[in-house]
Amino acid sequence: NIDVNLEDEDKALHLLCDLPRPFENFKDTVLYGKEGIVTMEEVQAVLRTKELTKFKDMKVDDSGEYLNVSRGRSENRGNGRGKKS
């Protein structure tokens, strides 16, 4: 609204500073682990990579290999009708 143009590095720093607390180590790594200017493109690329890695680690095995569903009466249910156990 005030027609201020931010430099690329300023945008990157603002983005890093606005990240939530779980990203503290990430922020430190990006800010202090690199010499020179931090660009918005670099920050976005690293954030995307981090998110993709997180989703890959959380991926659910949907092969159905571990699925076991049983239906119907159990083996012991029909035996001994009328008797309480």
Coordinates of N, CA and C in Angstrom, one line a residue:
N1 N 0.8 -1.2 0.0 CA 0.0 0.0 0.0 C 0.8 1.3 0.0
I2 N 2.1 1.2 0.4 CA 2.9 2.4 0.5 C 4.0 2.4 -0.6
D3 N 3.8 1.5 -1.6 CA 4.7 1.5 -2.8 C 6.2 1.4 -2.4
V4 N 6.5 0.4 -1.5 CA 7.9 0.2 -1.2 C 8.3 -1.1 -1.9
N5 N 9.4 -1.0 -2.6 CA 10.0 -2.2 -3.3 C 11.0 -2.8 -2.4
L6 N 10.8 -4.1 -2.1 CA 11.8 -4.8 -1.3 C 12.8 -5.5 -2.2
E7 N 14.0 -5.5 -1.8 CA 15.1 -6.3 -2.5 C 14.8 -7.7 -2.3
D8 N 15.4 -8.6 -3.2 CA 15.2 -10.0 -3.1 C 15.7 -10.5 -1.8
E9 N 16.8 -10.1 -1.3 CA 17.4 -10.5 0.0 C 16.5 -10.2 1.1
D10 N 15.9 -9.0 1.1 CA 15.0 -8.5 2.2 C 13.8 -9.4 2.2
K11 N 13.3 -9.8 1.1 CA 12.1 -10.6 1.0 C 12.4 -12.0 1.6
A12 N 13.6 -12.5 1.3 CA 14.0 -13.8 1.8 C 14.2 -13.8 3.3
L13 N 14.8 -12.7 3.8 CA 15.0 -12.5 5.3 C 13.6 -12.4 6.0
H14 N 12.7 -11.7 5.4 CA 11.4 -11.6 6.0 C 10.7 -12.9 6.0
L15 N 10.8 -13.7 5.0 CA 10.2 -15.0 4.9 C 10.8 -15.9 6.0
L16 N 12.1 -15.9 6.1 CA 12.7 -16.7 7.1 C 12.3 -16.3 8.6
C17 N 12.2 -15.0 8.8 CA 11.9 -14.5 10.1 C 10.4 -14.8 10.5
D18 N 9.6 -15.0 9.5 CA 8.2 -15.3 9.7 C 7.8 -16.8 9.8
L19 N 8.8 -17.6 9.7 CA 8.6 -19.0 9.8 C 8.3 -19.4 11.3
P20 N 7.5 -20.4 11.5 CA 7.1 -20.8 12.9 C 8.3 -21.4 13.6
R21 N 8.1 -21.6 14.9 CA 9.2 -22.1 15.8 C 9.8 -23.4 15.4
P22 N 9.1 -24.4 14.9 CA 9.7 -25.6 14.5 C 10.8 -25.5 13.4
F23 N 10.8 -24.3 12.7 CA 11.8 -24.1 11.7 C 13.1 -23.3 12.2
E24 N 13.2 -23.2 13.5 CA 14.4 -22.5 14.1 C 15.7 -23.0 13.5
N25 N 15.9 -24.3 13.6 CA 17.2 -24.9 13.1 C 17.4 -24.6 11.6
F26 N 16.3 -24.7 10.9 CA 16.3 -24.5 9.4 C 16.7 -23.0 9.2
K27 N 16.1 -22.1 9.9 CA 16.5 -20.7 9.7 C 17.9 -20.4 9.9
D28 N 18.4 -21.0 11.0 CA 19.9 -20.8 11.4 C 20.8 -21.4 10.3
T29 N 20.4 -22.5 9.8 CA 21.2 -23.2 8.7 C 21.2 -22.3 7.5
V30 N 20.1 -21.8 7.1 CA 20.0 -21.0 5.9 C 20.7 -19.7 6.0
L31 N 20.5 -19.1 7.2 CA 21.1 -17.7 7.4 C 22.6 -17.8 7.6
Y32 N 23.1 -18.7 8.5 CA 24.5 -18.7 8.9 C 25.3 -19.8 8.2
G33 N 24.7 -20.7 7.5 CA 25.5 -21.8 6.9 C 25.9 -21.4 5.5
K34 N 25.7 -20.2 5.0 CA 26.0 -19.9 3.7 C 26.7 -18.5 3.7
E35 N 27.7 -18.4 2.9 CA 28.3 -17.1 2.7 C 27.7 -16.3 1.6
G36 N 27.6 -15.1 1.7 CA 27.0 -14.2 0.6 C 25.5 -13.9 0.9
I37 N 24.9 -13.5 -0.2 CA 23.5 -13.1 -0.1 C 22.5 -14.3 -0.2
V38 N 21.5 -14.2 0.7 CA 20.4 -15.2 0.7 C 19.3 -14.7 -0.3
T39 N 19.0 -15.5 -1.3 CA 17.9 -15.1 -2.2 C 16.6 -15.8 -1.9
M40 N 15.6 -15.1 -2.3 CA 14.2 -15.7 -2.1 C 14.1 -17.0 -2.9
E41 N 14.7 -17.1 -4.0 CA 14.6 -18.4 -4.8 C 15.2 -19.5 -4.0
E42 N 16.4 -19.3 -3.4 CA 17.0 -20.3 -2.6 C 16.2 -20.7 -1.4
V43 N 15.6 -19.8 -0.7 CA 14.8 -20.1 0.5 C 13.6 -20.9 0.1
Q44 N 12.9 -20.5 -1.0 CA 11.8 -21.2 -1.5 C 12.1 -22.6 -1.9
A45 N 13.2 -22.8 -2.6 CA 13.7 -24.1 -3.0 C 14.0 -25.0 -1.8
V46 N 14.6 -24.5 -0.8 CA 15.0 -25.3 0.4 C 13.7 -25.7 1.2
L47 N 12.8 -24.7 1.3 CA 11.5 -25.0 1.9 C 10.7 -26.1 1.2
R48 N 10.7 -26.0 -0.1 CA 10.0 -27.1 -0.9 C 10.6 -28.4 -0.7
T49 N 12.0 -28.5 -0.7 CA 12.7 -29.7 -0.5 C 12.4 -30.3 0.9
K50 N 12.4 -29.4 1.9 CA 12.1 -29.9 3.2 C 10.7 -30.4 3.3
E51 N 9.7 -29.8 2.7 CA 8.4 -30.3 2.8 C 8.2 -31.6 2.0
L52 N 8.9 -31.7 0.9 CA 8.8 -33.0 0.1 C 9.4 -34.1 0.9
T53 N 10.5 -33.8 1.6 CA 11.2 -34.9 2.4 C 10.3 -35.3 3.5
K54 N 9.6 -34.3 4.2 CA 8.7 -34.6 5.3 C 7.6 -35.5 4.8
F55 N 7.0 -35.1 3.7 CA 5.9 -35.9 3.1 C 6.3 -37.3 2.7
K56 N 7.5 -37.4 2.2 CA 8.0 -38.7 1.8 C 8.2 -39.6 3.0
D57 N 8.7 -39.0 4.1 CA 8.9 -39.8 5.4 C 7.6 -40.2 6.0
M58 N 6.5 -39.4 5.8 CA 5.2 -39.7 6.3 C 4.4 -40.6 5.4
K59 N 4.9 -40.9 4.3 CA 4.1 -41.7 3.3 C 3.6 -43.0 3.9
V60 N 2.3 -43.3 3.7 CA 1.7 -44.5 4.2 C 1.8 -45.6 3.1
D61 N 2.1 -46.7 3.6 CA 2.2 -47.9 2.7 C 0.8 -48.3 2.4
D62 N 0.3 -48.1 1.2 CA -1.0 -48.4 0.8 C -1.1 -49.6 -0.1
S63 N -0.2 -50.5 0.0 CA -0.2 -51.7 -0.8 C -1.2 -52.7 -0.3
G64 N -1.7 -52.6 0.9 CA -2.7 -53.5 1.4 C -2.0 -54.8 1.9
E65 N -0.7 -54.8 2.0 CA 0.0 -56.0 2.4 C -0.3 -56.3 3.9
Y66 N -0.5 -55.3 4.7 CA -0.7 -55.5 6.1 C -2.2 -55.5 6.5
L67 N -3.1 -55.5 5.5 CA -4.5 -55.4 5.8 C -5.0 -56.8 6.1
N68 N -5.7 -56.9 7.2 CA -6.3 -58.2 7.6 C -7.7 -57.9 8.2
V69 N -8.7 -58.3 7.5 CA -10.1 -58.1 7.9 C -10.8 -59.4 8.1
S70 N -11.4 -59.7 9.2 CA -12.1 -60.9 9.4 C -13.6 -60.6 9.6
R71 N -14.4 -61.4 9.1 CA -15.8 -61.2 9.1 C -16.6 -62.4 9.4
G72 N -17.7 -62.3 10.2 CA -18.4 -63.5 10.5 C -18.2 -64.0 11.9
R73 N -18.6 -65.2 12.2 CA -18.5 -65.7 13.6 C -17.2 -66.2 13.9
S74 N -16.8 -66.1 15.1 CA -15.5 -66.7 15.5 C -15.6 -68.2 15.6
E75 N -14.5 -68.9 15.7 CA -14.6 -70.4 15.8 C -15.3 -70.9 17.0
N76 N -15.1 -70.2 18.1 CA -15.6 -70.7 19.4 C -17.1 -70.3 19.6
R77 N -17.6 -69.4 18.9 CA -18.9 -68.9 19.1 C -20.0 -69.9 19.0
G78 N -20.0 -70.7 18.0 CA -21.0 -71.7 17.7 C -21.0 -72.9 18.6
N79 N -20.0 -73.2 19.3 CA -19.8 -74.4 20.1 C -20.5 -74.2 21.5
G80 N -21.2 -75.2 22.0 CA -21.8 -75.1 23.3 C -23.0 -74.2 23.4
R81 N -23.9 -74.3 22.5 CA -25.1 -73.5 22.6 C -25.8 -73.6 23.9
G82 N -26.3 -72.5 24.4 CA -27.1 -72.6 25.6 C -26.2 -72.6 26.9
K83 N -25.0 -72.8 26.7 CA -24.1 -72.9 27.9 C -23.4 -71.5 28.0
K84 N -23.3 -71.0 29.2 CA -22.6 -69.8 29.4 C -21.2 -70.1 29.8
S85 N -20.3 -69.3 29.3 CA -18.9 -69.5 29.6 C -18.3 -68.4 30.4

